[in-house]
Amino acid sequence: MFMQIKTAFSDGTSGQLKIIDATLDEPKANEVLIKMVATGVCHTDTAGRDGLTTPLPVSLGHEGAGIVEQVGSSVMDLQPGDHVVLSFAYCGRCQHCLTGHPGMCEHFNELNFAGHNFDGSHRIHTLDGQPISTFFGQSSFSTHAVVDQHNVIKVDPTVDLRLLGPLGCGIQTGAGTVLNYLQPKFGESLVIFGTGAVGLSAIMAAKITGANHIIAIDIFDNRLALAKELGATEVINSHQADVEATLKEILPTGADYTIDTTGVSPVVMNALHALKPGGECAVVGMGRDLTFNLMNDLMAEGKKISGVIEGDAIPQLFIPKLVDYYKKGRFPFDKLIKFYDFDQINDGFAASKDGSVLKPVVTF
């Protein structure tokens, strides 16, 4: 059995998403049917739209929030009516999943980017029966989604559900890199390169930790002003100041931690050079090649550089914590969000690309 839905679909031909009618299979034993309420727009969706991550045609969306309508026979922790956030897919059985690091799941790429279910089947089809790839196991730019239970996180029903989808990826990435991975201690220092949604989420999380210096670096004054509002103790516009010299004035011996959210190789090098001996740079931006001197840039001063996926989070534990921080006024991520109706989805993508909106959210 299947139901008819509307979904935002890309065949890679126009650089735009098309809202089409499609069919969605009913949930299997381990799956959940969700009526979508809202879904965040992320730069990874743009890569998916353009065919860089997932076989085309593809139904996109991976920061979903909605209400459970139906659960499969083996799903024990969810029931119809639950408010939920959808995060990344993971198997739940490999060593990384079982030791609390599902973002490093051995099957991460297959489950999130291969475009099909773990058994090779497809759950979304065109009206004439042609398969459509899924994205992050969600494809949540749709009126309904069927997802594996591992994708689903139950959240507080008293909080506006339209806000919560971005907690499933971008905001989780920034906040989790601080709170789960780096875990700065009270009084330590942190420098964040890039103040998009991920960087600003890291800043809000750093404020929660009591870090002494939370330094934001970007090229846009409006973003730096918001960074200051959200918890940055100092801000640097890298088009107007010498970043290395300015950081040296603030932190003469260097930073305990740095985070690069840009993926831009020279910026990553700045983040590495900004560290004190023994410091660590966490890289969360998508980039390409990077060349550095193993002796001078790493080994001689005991520095570390690490890639962090999805904030090293267990979403079922971490996302409810972020919601609780939000309710207490300690994680005001709603200041990043602007809503778009479903038929305005391409406007949301354009606003994300030009940087005029930090976190567009599509509502259904």
Tab-separated table of C-alpha atoms in Angstrom:
chain	number	residue	atom	x	y	z
A	1	MET	CA	0.000	0.000	0.000
A	2	PHE	CA	1.067	3.596	-0.528
A	3	MET	CA	-0.177	7.150	-0.144
A	4	GLN	CA	0.080	10.138	-2.467
A	5	ILE	CA	2.195	13.064	-1.283
A	6	LYS	CA	3.717	16.265	-2.563
A	7	THR	CA	7.500	16.399	-2.497
A	8	ALA	CA	10.279	18.785	-3.563
A	9	PHE	CA	12.088	16.966	-6.325
A	10	SER	CA	15.271	17.602	-8.306
A	11	ASP	CA	16.274	15.964	-11.554
A	12	GLY	CA	19.345	18.209	-11.854
A	13	THR	CA	18.202	19.961	-15.010
A	14	SER	CA	17.174	23.417	-13.817
A	15	GLY	CA	18.951	24.290	-10.579
A	16	GLN	CA	15.497	24.566	-9.024
A	17	LEU	CA	13.316	22.228	-7.003
A	18	LYS	CA	9.976	21.182	-8.437
A	19	ILE	CA	7.038	20.298	-6.211
A	20	ILE	CA	5.480	17.173	-7.672
A	21	ASP	CA	2.908	14.546	-6.748
A	22	ALA	CA	4.523	11.239	-5.801
A	23	THR	CA	3.733	8.018	-3.970
A	24	LEU	CA	5.117	7.049	-0.567
A	25	ASP	CA	5.204	3.453	0.667
A	26	GLU	CA	3.622	2.624	4.000
A	27	PRO	CA	6.071	2.147	6.903
A	28	LYS	CA	7.781	-1.195	7.388
A	29	ALA	CA	8.159	-2.791	10.818
A	30	ASN	CA	11.072	-0.534	11.803
A	31	GLU	CA	9.725	2.646	10.205
A	32	VAL	CA	7.551	5.614	11.117
A	33	LEU	CA	5.138	7.708	9.035
A	34	ILE	CA	5.460	11.426	9.794
A	35	LYS	CA	3.160	14.268	8.776
A	36	MET	CA	5.696	17.012	8.110
A	37	VAL	CA	5.247	20.416	9.741
A	38	ALA	CA	8.493	22.168	8.770
A	39	THR	CA	11.964	21.417	7.392
A	40	GLY	CA	15.145	23.492	7.509
A	41	VAL	CA	17.205	24.349	4.435
A	42	CYS	CA	20.883	23.376	4.648
A	43	HIS	CA	23.777	23.830	2.216
A	44	THR	CA	23.934	20.044	1.917
A	45	ASP	CA	20.486	20.160	0.318
A	46	THR	CA	21.954	22.375	-2.396
A	47	ALA	CA	24.648	19.787	-3.078
A	48	GLY	CA	21.948	17.132	-3.265
A	49	ARG	CA	19.831	19.235	-5.599
A	50	ASP	CA	22.762	19.541	-7.985
A	51	GLY	CA	23.488	15.801	-7.982
A	52	LEU	CA	26.735	15.999	-6.000
A	53	THR	CA	25.771	13.595	-3.208
A	54	THR	CA	22.875	11.365	-4.232
A	55	PRO	CA	21.639	9.740	-7.458
A	56	LEU	CA	19.108	11.844	-9.336
A	57	PRO	CA	16.186	12.239	-9.344
A	58	VAL	CA	16.059	12.928	-5.615
A	59	SER	CA	13.534	14.152	-3.069
A	60	LEU	CA	15.412	16.435	-0.681
A	61	GLY	CA	15.140	17.665	2.910
A	62	HIS	CA	17.013	16.467	6.003
A	63	GLU	CA	16.146	18.825	8.872
A	64	GLY	CA	12.541	17.761	9.340
A	65	ALA	CA	10.018	18.206	12.133
A	66	GLY	CA	6.558	16.734	12.234
A	67	ILE	CA	3.939	14.622	13.961
A	68	VAL	CA	3.872	10.830	14.039
A	69	GLU	CA	0.869	9.345	12.227
A	70	GLN	CA	1.745	5.637	12.109
A	71	VAL	CA	4.457	3.355	13.507
A	72	GLY	CA	5.704	-0.024	12.346
A	73	SER	CA	5.177	-3.148	14.405
A	74	SER	CA	8.683	-3.186	15.941
A	75	VAL	CA	8.760	0.502	16.917
A	76	MET	CA	8.393	0.695	20.700
A	77	ASP	CA	9.286	4.248	21.753
A	78	LEU	CA	7.020	6.288	19.473
A	79	GLN	CA	3.276	6.523	18.971
A	80	PRO	CA	0.832	8.507	16.830
A	81	GLY	CA	0.605	12.118	17.955
A	82	ASP	CA	4.221	12.414	19.123
A	83	HIS	CA	6.055	15.578	18.085
A	84	VAL	CA	9.382	14.614	16.534
A	85	VAL	CA	12.545	15.936	14.901
A	86	LEU	CA	14.226	13.975	12.114
A	87	SER	CA	18.012	13.669	12.106
A	88	PHE	CA	20.573	11.663	10.133
A	89	ALA	CA	20.283	7.938	9.450
A	90	TYR	CA	22.498	5.352	11.135
A	91	CYS	CA	22.421	1.577	11.444
A	92	GLY	CA	22.470	1.287	15.249
A	93	ARG	CA	24.471	-1.950	15.070
A	94	CYS	CA	28.074	-1.168	14.097
A	95	GLN	CA	30.878	-0.472	16.586
A	96	HIS	CA	30.620	3.308	16.248
A	97	CYS	CA	26.853	3.317	16.750
A	98	LEU	CA	27.060	0.982	19.741
A	99	THR	CA	29.776	3.094	21.400
A	100	GLY	CA	27.839	6.351	21.131
A	101	HIS	CA	29.133	7.832	17.875
A	102	PRO	CA	26.362	7.259	15.300
A	103	GLY	CA	27.659	10.097	13.115
A	104	MET	CA	30.591	7.800	12.320
A	105	CYS	CA	28.319	4.857	11.480
A	106	GLU	CA	30.045	2.391	9.156
A	107	HIS	CA	27.021	2.647	6.863
A	108	PHE	CA	26.587	6.442	7.104
A	109	ASN	CA	27.181	7.212	3.431
A	110	GLU	CA	24.958	4.389	2.218
A	111	LEU	CA	22.084	5.243	4.555
A	112	ASN	CA	22.195	8.997	4.005
A	113	PHE	CA	23.364	9.462	0.420
A	114	ALA	CA	22.817	6.259	-1.594
A	115	GLY	CA	19.194	7.233	-2.175
A	116	HIS	CA	17.596	3.909	-1.273
A	117	ASN	CA	16.674	1.863	1.772
A	118	PHE	CA	19.233	-0.403	3.422
A	119	ASP	CA	17.739	-3.368	1.551
A	120	GLY	CA	18.065	-1.575	-1.799
A	121	SER	CA	14.377	-0.746	-2.202
A	122	HIS	CA	12.881	2.726	-2.708
A	123	ARG	CA	10.010	4.195	-0.713
A	124	ILE	CA	9.204	7.186	-2.976
A	125	HIS	CA	8.117	6.870	-6.625
A	126	THR	CA	6.736	9.069	-9.355
A	127	LEU	CA	3.079	8.548	-10.187
A	128	ASP	CA	4.117	6.318	-13.088
A	129	GLY	CA	6.198	4.132	-10.764
A	130	GLN	CA	9.750	5.393	-11.327
A	131	PRO	CA	11.931	5.379	-8.169
A	132	ILE	CA	13.008	8.659	-6.570
A	133	SER	CA	16.085	8.753	-4.334
A	134	THR	CA	15.659	9.604	-0.683
A	135	PHE	CA	17.985	11.999	1.155
A	136	PHE	CA	19.418	11.358	4.648
A	137	GLY	CA	16.791	8.628	4.922
A	138	GLN	CA	14.178	11.410	5.217
A	139	SER	CA	13.303	13.410	2.113
A	140	SER	CA	11.473	15.735	4.462
A	141	PHE	CA	10.701	18.489	1.928
A	142	SER	CA	7.452	16.571	1.585
A	143	THR	CA	3.982	16.635	3.039
A	144	HIS	CA	4.681	13.213	4.598
A	145	ALA	CA	7.833	11.162	5.158
A	146	VAL	CA	8.543	7.554	6.076
A	147	VAL	CA	11.774	7.122	8.038
A	148	ASP	CA	13.630	4.490	10.014
A	149	GLN	CA	13.069	4.774	13.758
A	150	HIS	CA	16.750	5.696	14.236
A	151	ASN	CA	16.086	8.979	12.395
A	152	VAL	CA	13.331	10.005	14.809
A	153	ILE	CA	13.707	12.015	18.035
A	154	LYS	CA	10.717	12.688	20.271
A	155	VAL	CA	10.571	16.307	21.495
A	156	ASP	CA	8.602	18.448	23.932
A	157	PRO	CA	5.143	19.092	22.437
A	158	THR	CA	4.863	22.477	24.167
A	159	VAL	CA	7.585	24.004	21.944
A	160	ASP	CA	6.726	25.415	18.499
A	161	LEU	CA	7.471	22.439	16.263
A	162	ARG	CA	8.102	24.667	13.238
A	163	LEU	CA	11.360	25.809	14.833
A	164	LEU	CA	12.847	22.456	15.676
A	165	GLY	CA	13.810	20.790	12.381
A	166	PRO	CA	17.220	22.506	12.078
A	167	LEU	CA	18.232	20.888	15.361
A	168	GLY	CA	18.510	17.665	13.352
A	169	CYS	CA	21.614	18.712	11.408
A	170	GLY	CA	23.116	22.211	11.148
A	171	ILE	CA	22.395	23.454	14.646
A	172	GLN	CA	23.236	20.062	16.131
A	173	THR	CA	26.560	20.168	14.276
A	174	GLY	CA	27.630	23.519	15.691
A	175	ALA	CA	26.378	23.028	19.230
A	176	GLY	CA	27.468	19.410	19.434
A	177	THR	CA	31.007	20.149	18.291
A	178	VAL	CA	31.317	22.340	21.377
A	179	LEU	CA	29.245	20.469	23.951
A	180	ASN	CA	29.917	16.859	22.925
A	181	TYR	CA	33.290	16.877	21.209
A	182	LEU	CA	35.550	19.726	22.361
A	183	GLN	CA	33.890	20.207	25.761
A	184	PRO	CA	35.740	23.413	26.713
A	185	LYS	CA	36.100	23.949	30.420
A	186	PHE	CA	35.051	27.056	32.305
A	187	GLY	CA	37.513	29.850	31.524
A	188	GLU	CA	38.986	28.309	28.370
A	189	SER	CA	39.033	30.012	24.971
A	190	LEU	CA	37.329	29.188	21.692
A	191	VAL	CA	37.584	30.826	18.253
A	192	ILE	CA	34.847	30.179	15.679
A	193	PHE	CA	35.646	30.829	12.009
A	194	GLY	CA	32.416	31.513	10.113
A	195	THR	CA	29.149	32.727	11.602
A	196	GLY	CA	26.492	30.974	9.594
A	197	ALA	CA	23.947	28.785	11.356
A	198	VAL	CA	26.595	26.232	12.357
A	199	GLY	CA	29.045	28.816	13.700
A	200	LEU	CA	26.393	30.761	15.593
A	201	SER	CA	25.136	27.531	17.136
A	202	ALA	CA	28.676	26.840	18.310
A	203	ILE	CA	28.812	30.320	19.845
A	204	MET	CA	25.560	29.806	21.761
A	205	ALA	CA	26.843	26.456	23.012
A	206	ALA	CA	30.192	27.950	24.034
A	207	LYS	CA	28.377	30.526	26.143
A	208	ILE	CA	26.644	27.683	27.981
A	209	THR	CA	30.045	26.193	28.900
A	210	GLY	CA	31.322	29.381	30.519
A	211	ALA	CA	34.231	29.758	28.109
A	212	ASN	CA	36.170	32.943	28.892
A	213	HIS	CA	36.858	34.065	25.329
A	214	ILE	CA	34.403	33.211	22.547
A	215	ILE	CA	35.773	34.903	19.441
A	216	ALA	CA	33.777	35.033	16.196
A	217	ILE	CA	35.405	35.673	12.813
A	218	ASP	CA	33.524	36.473	9.604
A	219	ILE	CA	33.394	38.988	6.743
A	220	PHE	CA	29.851	40.260	7.373
A	221	ASP	CA	29.286	42.880	10.064
A	222	ASN	CA	25.606	41.999	10.463
A	223	ARG	CA	26.469	38.400	11.274
A	224	LEU	CA	29.177	39.494	13.686
A	225	ALA	CA	26.671	41.753	15.441
A	226	LEU	CA	24.355	38.766	15.896
A	227	ALA	CA	27.305	36.680	17.085
A	228	LYS	CA	27.943	39.289	19.765
A	229	GLU	CA	24.284	39.200	20.772
A	230	LEU	CA	24.344	35.406	21.031
A	231	GLY	CA	27.447	35.153	23.190
A	232	ALA	CA	30.659	36.094	21.378
A	233	THR	CA	32.959	38.058	23.656
A	234	GLU	CA	34.963	39.474	20.739
A	235	VAL	CA	34.366	39.640	16.984
A	236	ILE	CA	36.766	40.148	14.075
A	237	ASN	CA	35.895	41.132	10.513
A	238	SER	CA	38.620	39.401	8.506
A	239	HIS	CA	38.183	41.862	5.613
A	240	GLN	CA	38.928	44.779	7.923
A	241	ALA	CA	41.548	43.439	10.325
A	242	ASP	CA	44.589	41.178	10.392
A	243	VAL	CA	43.109	38.065	11.992
A	244	GLU	CA	46.380	36.615	13.262
A	245	ALA	CA	47.557	39.895	14.794
A	246	THR	CA	44.177	40.668	16.353
A	247	LEU	CA	43.913	37.208	17.883
A	248	LYS	CA	47.432	37.589	19.249
A	249	GLU	CA	46.349	40.756	21.061
A	250	ILE	CA	43.367	38.995	22.624
A	251	LEU	CA	45.024	35.613	23.285
A	252	PRO	CA	48.809	36.097	23.432
A	253	THR	CA	49.513	32.376	23.840
A	254	GLY	CA	46.764	31.200	21.472
A	255	ALA	CA	43.334	29.606	21.792
A	256	ASP	CA	42.497	26.365	23.537
A	257	TYR	CA	40.128	25.418	20.720
A	258	THR	CA	39.145	26.596	17.260
A	259	ILE	CA	36.285	25.552	14.991
A	260	ASP	CA	36.264	25.993	11.223
A	261	THR	CA	32.785	26.022	9.701
A	262	THR	CA	33.839	27.277	6.258
A	263	GLY	CA	35.817	24.459	4.644
A	264	VAL	CA	37.993	27.128	2.988
A	265	SER	CA	41.610	25.938	3.097
A	266	PRO	CA	43.288	29.269	4.056
A	267	VAL	CA	40.698	29.746	6.805
A	268	VAL	CA	41.374	26.256	8.143
A	269	MET	CA	45.068	27.155	8.297
A	270	ASN	CA	44.220	30.329	10.217
A	271	ALA	CA	42.239	28.196	12.649
A	272	LEU	CA	45.192	25.856	13.090
A	273	HIS	CA	47.687	28.694	13.566
A	274	ALA	CA	45.412	30.367	16.133
A	275	LEU	CA	45.845	27.486	18.584
A	276	LYS	CA	48.072	27.496	21.624
A	277	PRO	CA	50.449	24.538	22.013
A	278	GLY	CA	48.321	21.472	22.680
A	279	GLY	CA	45.177	23.104	21.290
A	280	GLU	CA	42.675	21.440	18.986
A	281	CYS	CA	41.000	22.577	15.771
A	282	ALA	CA	37.652	20.982	14.901
A	283	VAL	CA	36.753	21.081	11.204
A	284	VAL	CA	33.041	20.891	10.377
A	285	GLY	CA	32.917	22.712	7.021
A	286	MET	CA	32.893	20.864	3.709
A	287	GLY	CA	36.142	21.604	1.886
A	288	ARG	CA	38.761	20.093	-0.348
A	289	ASP	CA	42.550	19.763	-0.256
A	290	LEU	CA	44.645	21.248	2.539
A	291	THR	CA	48.437	21.414	2.686
A	292	PHE	CA	50.319	22.009	5.908
A	293	ASN	CA	53.708	21.295	7.455
A	294	LEU	CA	53.493	18.314	9.783
A	295	MET	CA	56.437	19.498	11.873
A	296	ASN	CA	55.757	23.202	12.213
A	297	ASP	CA	51.961	23.230	12.112
A	298	LEU	CA	51.174	20.139	14.185
A	299	MET	CA	53.802	17.981	15.831
A	300	ALA	CA	56.200	20.595	17.200
A	301	GLU	CA	53.515	22.199	19.361
A	302	GLY	CA	51.341	19.158	19.963
A	303	LYS	CA	48.384	20.628	18.096
A	304	LYS	CA	45.482	18.530	16.885
A	305	ILE	CA	43.095	18.853	13.940
A	306	SER	CA	39.940	16.748	13.841
A	307	GLY	CA	36.925	16.286	11.615
A	308	VAL	CA	33.623	16.241	13.489
A	309	ILE	CA	30.445	14.813	11.976
A	310	GLU	CA	26.996	15.911	13.173
A	311	GLY	CA	28.459	17.336	16.371
A	312	ASP	CA	29.437	13.840	17.563
A	313	ALA	CA	25.869	13.676	18.854
A	314	ILE	CA	23.515	10.895	19.801
A	315	PRO	CA	20.480	12.770	18.463
A	316	GLN	CA	17.960	11.026	20.720
A	317	LEU	CA	19.846	12.361	23.750
A	318	PHE	CA	21.271	15.631	22.461
A	319	ILE	CA	18.348	17.238	20.641
A	320	PRO	CA	16.031	17.154	23.704
A	321	LYS	CA	18.844	18.850	25.669
A	322	LEU	CA	19.017	21.647	23.086
A	323	VAL	CA	15.236	22.052	23.272
A	324	ASP	CA	15.512	22.336	27.058
A	325	TYR	CA	18.262	24.962	26.768
A	326	TYR	CA	16.018	26.850	24.328
A	327	LYS	CA	13.079	26.767	26.750
A	328	LYS	CA	15.330	28.191	29.469
A	329	GLY	CA	16.485	31.043	27.217
A	330	ARG	CA	20.048	29.740	27.017
A	331	PHE	CA	20.027	28.642	23.367
A	332	PRO	CA	17.980	31.172	21.353
A	333	PHE	CA	18.412	29.531	17.959
A	334	ASP	CA	15.048	30.901	16.820
A	335	LYS	CA	16.898	34.152	16.045
A	336	LEU	CA	18.481	32.413	13.038
A	337	ILE	CA	15.219	31.319	11.403
A	338	LYS	CA	12.965	32.730	8.698
A	339	PHE	CA	9.914	30.789	7.499
A	340	TYR	CA	8.926	30.086	3.886
A	341	ASP	CA	5.760	28.432	2.602
A	342	PHE	CA	6.293	25.155	0.730
A	343	ASP	CA	5.678	26.810	-2.644
A	344	GLN	CA	8.419	29.353	-1.791
A	345	ILE	CA	11.060	26.668	-1.269
A	346	ASN	CA	13.333	27.947	-4.046
A	347	ASP	CA	13.261	31.407	-2.451
A	348	GLY	CA	14.504	29.782	0.747
A	349	PHE	CA	17.346	28.102	-1.136
A	350	ALA	CA	18.282	31.422	-2.766
A	351	ALA	CA	18.290	33.197	0.609
A	352	SER	CA	20.515	30.495	2.066
A	353	LYS	CA	22.942	30.767	-0.853
A	354	ASP	CA	23.275	34.565	-0.779
A	355	GLY	CA	23.516	34.604	3.013
A	356	SER	CA	20.575	36.940	3.536
A	357	VAL	CA	18.914	34.328	5.774
A	358	LEU	CA	20.887	32.168	8.169
A	359	LYS	CA	18.408	29.321	8.448
A	360	PRO	CA	15.432	29.234	6.076
A	361	VAL	CA	12.695	26.864	7.225
A	362	VAL	CA	10.015	25.562	4.868
A	363	THR	CA	6.551	25.039	6.379
A	364	PHE	CA	3.828	22.706	5.114
